mmCIF file of C-alpha atoms in Angstrom:
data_model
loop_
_atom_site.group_PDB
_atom_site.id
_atom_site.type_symbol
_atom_site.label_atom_id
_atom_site.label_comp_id
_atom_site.label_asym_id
_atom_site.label_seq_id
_atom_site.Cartn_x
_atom_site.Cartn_y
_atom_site.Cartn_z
ATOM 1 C CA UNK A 29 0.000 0.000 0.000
ATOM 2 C CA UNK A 30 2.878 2.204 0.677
ATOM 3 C CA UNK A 31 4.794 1.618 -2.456
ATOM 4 C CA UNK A 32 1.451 2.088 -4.137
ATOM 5 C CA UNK A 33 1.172 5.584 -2.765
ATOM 6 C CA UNK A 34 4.977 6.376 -3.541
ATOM 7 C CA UNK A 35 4.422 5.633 -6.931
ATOM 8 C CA UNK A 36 1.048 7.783 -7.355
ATOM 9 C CA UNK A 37 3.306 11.151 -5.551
ATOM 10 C CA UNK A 38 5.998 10.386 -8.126
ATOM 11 C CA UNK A 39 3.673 10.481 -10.884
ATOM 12 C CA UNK A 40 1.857 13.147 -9.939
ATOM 13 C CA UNK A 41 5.369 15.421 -9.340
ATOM 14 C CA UNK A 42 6.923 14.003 -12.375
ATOM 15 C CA UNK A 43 3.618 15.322 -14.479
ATOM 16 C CA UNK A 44 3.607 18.621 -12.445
ATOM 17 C CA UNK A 45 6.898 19.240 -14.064
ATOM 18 C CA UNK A 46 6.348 17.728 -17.146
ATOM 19 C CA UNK A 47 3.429 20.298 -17.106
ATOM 20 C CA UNK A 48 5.657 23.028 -16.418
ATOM 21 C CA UNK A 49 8.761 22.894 -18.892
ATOM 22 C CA UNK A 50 5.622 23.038 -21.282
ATOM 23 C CA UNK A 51 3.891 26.166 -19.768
ATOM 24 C CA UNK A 52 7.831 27.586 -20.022
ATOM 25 C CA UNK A 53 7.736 27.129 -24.072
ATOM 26 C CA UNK A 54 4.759 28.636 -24.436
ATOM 27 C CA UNK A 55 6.345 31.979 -23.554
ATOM 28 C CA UNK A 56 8.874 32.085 -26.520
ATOM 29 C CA UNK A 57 11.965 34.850 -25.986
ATOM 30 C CA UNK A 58 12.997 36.375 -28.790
ATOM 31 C CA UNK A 59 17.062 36.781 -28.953
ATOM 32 C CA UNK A 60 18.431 40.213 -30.315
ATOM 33 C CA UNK A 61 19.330 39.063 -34.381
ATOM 34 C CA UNK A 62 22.343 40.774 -36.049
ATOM 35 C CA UNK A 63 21.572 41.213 -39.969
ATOM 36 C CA UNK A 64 25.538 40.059 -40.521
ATOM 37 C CA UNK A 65 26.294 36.539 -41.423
ATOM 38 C CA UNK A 66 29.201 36.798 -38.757
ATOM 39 C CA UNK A 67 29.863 39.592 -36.443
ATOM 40 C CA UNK A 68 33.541 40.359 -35.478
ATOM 41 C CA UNK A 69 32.697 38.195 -32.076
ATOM 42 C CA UNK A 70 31.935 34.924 -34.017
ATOM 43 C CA UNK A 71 35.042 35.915 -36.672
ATOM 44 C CA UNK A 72 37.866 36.418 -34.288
ATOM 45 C CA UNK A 73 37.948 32.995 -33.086
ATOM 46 C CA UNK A 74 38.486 31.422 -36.948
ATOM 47 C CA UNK A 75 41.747 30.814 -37.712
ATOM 48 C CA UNK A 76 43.633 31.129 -40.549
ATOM 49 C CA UNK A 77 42.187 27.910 -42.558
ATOM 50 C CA UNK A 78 38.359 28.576 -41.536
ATOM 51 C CA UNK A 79 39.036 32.409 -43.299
ATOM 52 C CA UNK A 80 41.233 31.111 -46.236
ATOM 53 C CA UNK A 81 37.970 28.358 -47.159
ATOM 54 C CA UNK A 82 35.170 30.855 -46.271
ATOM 55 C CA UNK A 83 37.091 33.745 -49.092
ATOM 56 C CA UNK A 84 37.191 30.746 -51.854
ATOM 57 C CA UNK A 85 33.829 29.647 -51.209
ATOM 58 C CA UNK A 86 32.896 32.882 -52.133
ATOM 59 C CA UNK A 87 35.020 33.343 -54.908
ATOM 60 C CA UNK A 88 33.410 30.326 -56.138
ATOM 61 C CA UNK A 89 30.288 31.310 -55.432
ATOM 62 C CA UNK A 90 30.888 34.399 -57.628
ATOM 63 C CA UNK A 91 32.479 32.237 -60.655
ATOM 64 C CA UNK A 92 29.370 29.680 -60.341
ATOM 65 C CA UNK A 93 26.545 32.513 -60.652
ATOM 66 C CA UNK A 94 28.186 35.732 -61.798
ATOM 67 C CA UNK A 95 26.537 37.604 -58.197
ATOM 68 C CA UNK A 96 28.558 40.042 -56.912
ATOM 69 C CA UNK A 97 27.239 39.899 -53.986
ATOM 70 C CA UNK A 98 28.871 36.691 -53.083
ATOM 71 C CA UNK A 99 32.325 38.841 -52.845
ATOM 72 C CA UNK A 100 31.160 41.669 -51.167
ATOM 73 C CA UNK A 101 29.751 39.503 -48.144
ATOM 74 C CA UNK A 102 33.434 38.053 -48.446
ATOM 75 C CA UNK A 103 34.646 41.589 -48.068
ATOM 76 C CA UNK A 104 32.458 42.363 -44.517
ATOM 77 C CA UNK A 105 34.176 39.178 -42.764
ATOM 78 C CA UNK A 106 37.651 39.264 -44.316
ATOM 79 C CA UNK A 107 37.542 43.638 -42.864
ATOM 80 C CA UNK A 108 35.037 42.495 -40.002
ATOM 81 C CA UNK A 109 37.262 39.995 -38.551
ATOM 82 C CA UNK A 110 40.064 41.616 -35.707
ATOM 83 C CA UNK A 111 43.108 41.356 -36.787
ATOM 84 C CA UNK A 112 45.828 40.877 -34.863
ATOM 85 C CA UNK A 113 47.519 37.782 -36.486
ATOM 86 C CA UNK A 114 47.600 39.387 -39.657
ATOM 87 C CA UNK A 115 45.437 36.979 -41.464
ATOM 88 C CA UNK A 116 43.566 39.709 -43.278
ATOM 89 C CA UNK A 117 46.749 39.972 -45.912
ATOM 90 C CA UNK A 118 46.697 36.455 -46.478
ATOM 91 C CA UNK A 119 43.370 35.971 -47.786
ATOM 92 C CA UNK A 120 42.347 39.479 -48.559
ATOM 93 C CA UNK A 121 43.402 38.709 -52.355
ATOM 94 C CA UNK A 122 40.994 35.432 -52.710
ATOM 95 C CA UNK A 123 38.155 37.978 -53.371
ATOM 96 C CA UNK A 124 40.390 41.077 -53.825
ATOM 97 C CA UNK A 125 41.455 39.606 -57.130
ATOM 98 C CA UNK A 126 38.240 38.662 -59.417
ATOM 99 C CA UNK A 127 36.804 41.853 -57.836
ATOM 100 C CA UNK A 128 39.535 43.902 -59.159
ATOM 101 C CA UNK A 129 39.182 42.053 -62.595
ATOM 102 C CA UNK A 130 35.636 42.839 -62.693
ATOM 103 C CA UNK A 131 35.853 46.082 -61.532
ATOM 104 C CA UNK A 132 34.237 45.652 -58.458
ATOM 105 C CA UNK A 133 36.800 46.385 -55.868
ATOM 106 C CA UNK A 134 36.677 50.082 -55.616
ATOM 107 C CA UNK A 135 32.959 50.582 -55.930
ATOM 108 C CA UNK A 136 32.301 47.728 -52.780
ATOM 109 C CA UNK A 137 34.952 49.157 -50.826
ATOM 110 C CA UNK A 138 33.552 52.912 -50.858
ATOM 111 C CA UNK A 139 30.519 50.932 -49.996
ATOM 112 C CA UNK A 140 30.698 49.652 -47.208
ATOM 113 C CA UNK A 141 32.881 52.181 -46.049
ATOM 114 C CA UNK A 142 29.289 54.275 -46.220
ATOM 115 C CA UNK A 143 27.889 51.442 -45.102
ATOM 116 C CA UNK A 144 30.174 51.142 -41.944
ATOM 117 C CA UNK A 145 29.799 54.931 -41.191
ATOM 118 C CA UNK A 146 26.014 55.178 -41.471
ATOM 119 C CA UNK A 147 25.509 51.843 -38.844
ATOM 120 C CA UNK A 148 28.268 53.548 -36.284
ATOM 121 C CA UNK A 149 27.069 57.285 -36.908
ATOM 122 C CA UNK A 150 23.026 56.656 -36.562
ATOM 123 C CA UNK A 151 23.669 53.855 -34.422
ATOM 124 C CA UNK A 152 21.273 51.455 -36.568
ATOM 125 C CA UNK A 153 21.582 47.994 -35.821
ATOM 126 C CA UNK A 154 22.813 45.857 -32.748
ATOM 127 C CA UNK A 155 26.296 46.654 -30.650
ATOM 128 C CA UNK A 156 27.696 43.626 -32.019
ATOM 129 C CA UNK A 157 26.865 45.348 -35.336
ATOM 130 C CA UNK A 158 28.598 48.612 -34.407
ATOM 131 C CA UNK A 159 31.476 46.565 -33.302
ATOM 132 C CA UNK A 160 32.093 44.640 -36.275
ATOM 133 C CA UNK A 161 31.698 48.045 -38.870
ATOM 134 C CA UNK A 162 34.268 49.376 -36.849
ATOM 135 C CA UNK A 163 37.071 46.886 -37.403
ATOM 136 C CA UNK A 164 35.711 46.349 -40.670
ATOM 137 C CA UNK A 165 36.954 50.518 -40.895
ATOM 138 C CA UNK A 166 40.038 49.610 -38.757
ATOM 139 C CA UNK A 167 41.325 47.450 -40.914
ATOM 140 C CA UNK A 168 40.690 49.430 -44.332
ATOM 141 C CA UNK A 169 42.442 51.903 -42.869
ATOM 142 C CA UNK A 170 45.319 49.211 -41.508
ATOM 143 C CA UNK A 171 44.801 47.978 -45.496
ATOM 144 C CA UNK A 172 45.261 51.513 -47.417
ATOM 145 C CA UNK A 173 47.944 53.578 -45.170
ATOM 146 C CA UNK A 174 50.739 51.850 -47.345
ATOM 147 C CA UNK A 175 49.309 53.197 -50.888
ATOM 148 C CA UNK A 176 48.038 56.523 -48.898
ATOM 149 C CA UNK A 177 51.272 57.863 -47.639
ATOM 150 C CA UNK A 178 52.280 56.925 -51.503
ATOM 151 C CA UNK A 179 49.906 59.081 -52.505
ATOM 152 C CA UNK A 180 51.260 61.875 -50.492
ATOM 153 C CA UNK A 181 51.775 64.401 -53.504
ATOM 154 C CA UNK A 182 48.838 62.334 -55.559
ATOM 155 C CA UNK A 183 45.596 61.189 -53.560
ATOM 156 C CA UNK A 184 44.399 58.373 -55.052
ATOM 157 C CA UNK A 185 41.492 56.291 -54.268
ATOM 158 C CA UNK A 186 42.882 54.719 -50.848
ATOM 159 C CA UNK A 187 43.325 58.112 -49.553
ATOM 160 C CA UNK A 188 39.927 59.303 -50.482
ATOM 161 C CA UNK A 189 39.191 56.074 -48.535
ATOM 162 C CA UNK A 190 40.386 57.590 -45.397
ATOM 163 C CA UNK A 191 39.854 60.615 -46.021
ATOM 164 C CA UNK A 192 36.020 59.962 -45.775
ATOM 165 C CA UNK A 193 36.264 58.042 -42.553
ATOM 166 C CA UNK A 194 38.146 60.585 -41.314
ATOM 167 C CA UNK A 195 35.498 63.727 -41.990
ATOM 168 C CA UNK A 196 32.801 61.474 -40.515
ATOM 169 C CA UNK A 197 33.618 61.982 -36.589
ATOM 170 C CA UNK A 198 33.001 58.864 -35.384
ATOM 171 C CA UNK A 199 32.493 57.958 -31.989
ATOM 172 C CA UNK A 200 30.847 54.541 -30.688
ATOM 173 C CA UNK A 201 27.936 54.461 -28.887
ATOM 174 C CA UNK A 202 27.688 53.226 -25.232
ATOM 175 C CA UNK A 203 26.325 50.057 -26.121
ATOM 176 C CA UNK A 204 29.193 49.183 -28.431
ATOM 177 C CA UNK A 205 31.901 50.607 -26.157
ATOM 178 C CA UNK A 206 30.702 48.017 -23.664
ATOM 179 C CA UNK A 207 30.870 45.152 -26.799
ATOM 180 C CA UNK A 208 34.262 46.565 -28.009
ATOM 181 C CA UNK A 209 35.809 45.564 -24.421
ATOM 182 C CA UNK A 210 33.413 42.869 -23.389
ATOM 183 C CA UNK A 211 34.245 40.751 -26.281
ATOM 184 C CA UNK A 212 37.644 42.388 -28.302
ATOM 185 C CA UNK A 213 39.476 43.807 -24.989
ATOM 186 C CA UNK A 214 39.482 46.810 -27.353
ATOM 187 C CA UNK A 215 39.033 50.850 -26.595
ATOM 188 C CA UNK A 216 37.126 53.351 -27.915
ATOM 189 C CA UNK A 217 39.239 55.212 -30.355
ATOM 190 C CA UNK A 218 37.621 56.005 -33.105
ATOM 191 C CA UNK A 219 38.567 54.685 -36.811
ATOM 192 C CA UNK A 220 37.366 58.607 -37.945
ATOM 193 C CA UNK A 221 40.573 59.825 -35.062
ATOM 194 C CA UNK A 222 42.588 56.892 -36.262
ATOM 195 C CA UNK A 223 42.444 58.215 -40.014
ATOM 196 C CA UNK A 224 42.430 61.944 -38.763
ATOM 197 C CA UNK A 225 46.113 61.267 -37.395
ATOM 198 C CA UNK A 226 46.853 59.423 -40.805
ATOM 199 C CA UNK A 227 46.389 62.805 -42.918
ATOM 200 C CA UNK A 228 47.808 65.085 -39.797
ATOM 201 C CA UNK A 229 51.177 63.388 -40.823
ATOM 202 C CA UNK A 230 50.933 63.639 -44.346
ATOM 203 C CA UNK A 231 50.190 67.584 -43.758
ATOM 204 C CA UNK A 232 53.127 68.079 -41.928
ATOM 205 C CA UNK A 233 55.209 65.545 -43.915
ATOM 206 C CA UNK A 234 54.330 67.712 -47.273
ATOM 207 C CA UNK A 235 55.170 71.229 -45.614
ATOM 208 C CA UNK A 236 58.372 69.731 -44.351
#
């Protein structure tokens, strides 16, 4: 008779429970989305093999179906991704290359260099979002200072580059000052201040 009513209590608990993991699904949360396919987060833990086969699968993706906009998604991770380890200049040129042959490269890059600014400067989109346009402006700028202080005398197109960032003032938002160090261990300083102190030294290079 005991064991009987041991049984019946454990039934009755284990569909009490039962019961309630239910009622707890019925109240779906709905997670903050981020529009990119990988924000600078997610991309600074791929390594140099995971970024080499994600640029040639859009490359390929590109020579399979003559879309563009398989490279320029390829251009937001290989600029969103940190970096530190310098992988950016080893597979930059995957998509760098046909885009160039196409003449693609200078028209995506100005971009989503207005792309970049508007997110950052409005503040549209999710931290993570903010984040990720600014290293994806960090690293254009990391990218172009060799062929800007070329282009000392001559401005060319990578010195228009930073030149825009530069006149757009910059400055993160709280959210993604807390995401910068949360998840990069990165300040605040701004890609616009960053680019600013590019053509302060080509100013007083040239009067020298």
């Amino acid at each position: 008779m005991i064991m009987k009513k041991y049984i019946l209590v454990s039934l009755a608990a284990l569909i009490f429970a039962t019961g309630s993991l239910v009622g707890c699904k019925s109240t779906p949360v709905t997670p903050q989305t981020s529009e990119l396919q990988f924000t600078a987060g997610r991309l600074k833990i791929l390594d140099l093999d995971e970024m080499s086969d994600i640029m040639l699968a859009k490359a390929r993706e590109f020579k399979k179906t003559d879309n563009p906009q398989a490279l320029k998604d390829g251009l937001i991770i290989a600029f969103g991704r940190p970096d530190e380890d310098s992988v950016l200049e080893k597979t930059i040129n995957t998509i760098k290359t046909p885009m160039e042959d196409n003449d693609l490269w200078e028209p995506a890059v100005d971009e989503l260099v207005d792309k970049s600014i508007s997110v950052i400067k409005d503040e549209t989109g999710t931290a993570a979002e903010q984040v990720t346009y600014g290293v994806v402006l960090e690293n254009i700028i990391a990218q172009f200072k060799p062929d800007f202080v070329k282009q000392y005398k001559s401005p060319g197109f990578e010195a228009r580059i930073i030149e825009k960032i530069a006149s757009a003032e910059l400055e993160f938002s709280r959210a993604a000052a807390a995401e910068r160090k949360l998840n990069l261990m990165k300040g605040n300083l701004s890609p616009s201040l960053v680019a600013q102190r590019l053509i302060d030294r080509r100013e007083s290079a040239l009067k020298n």
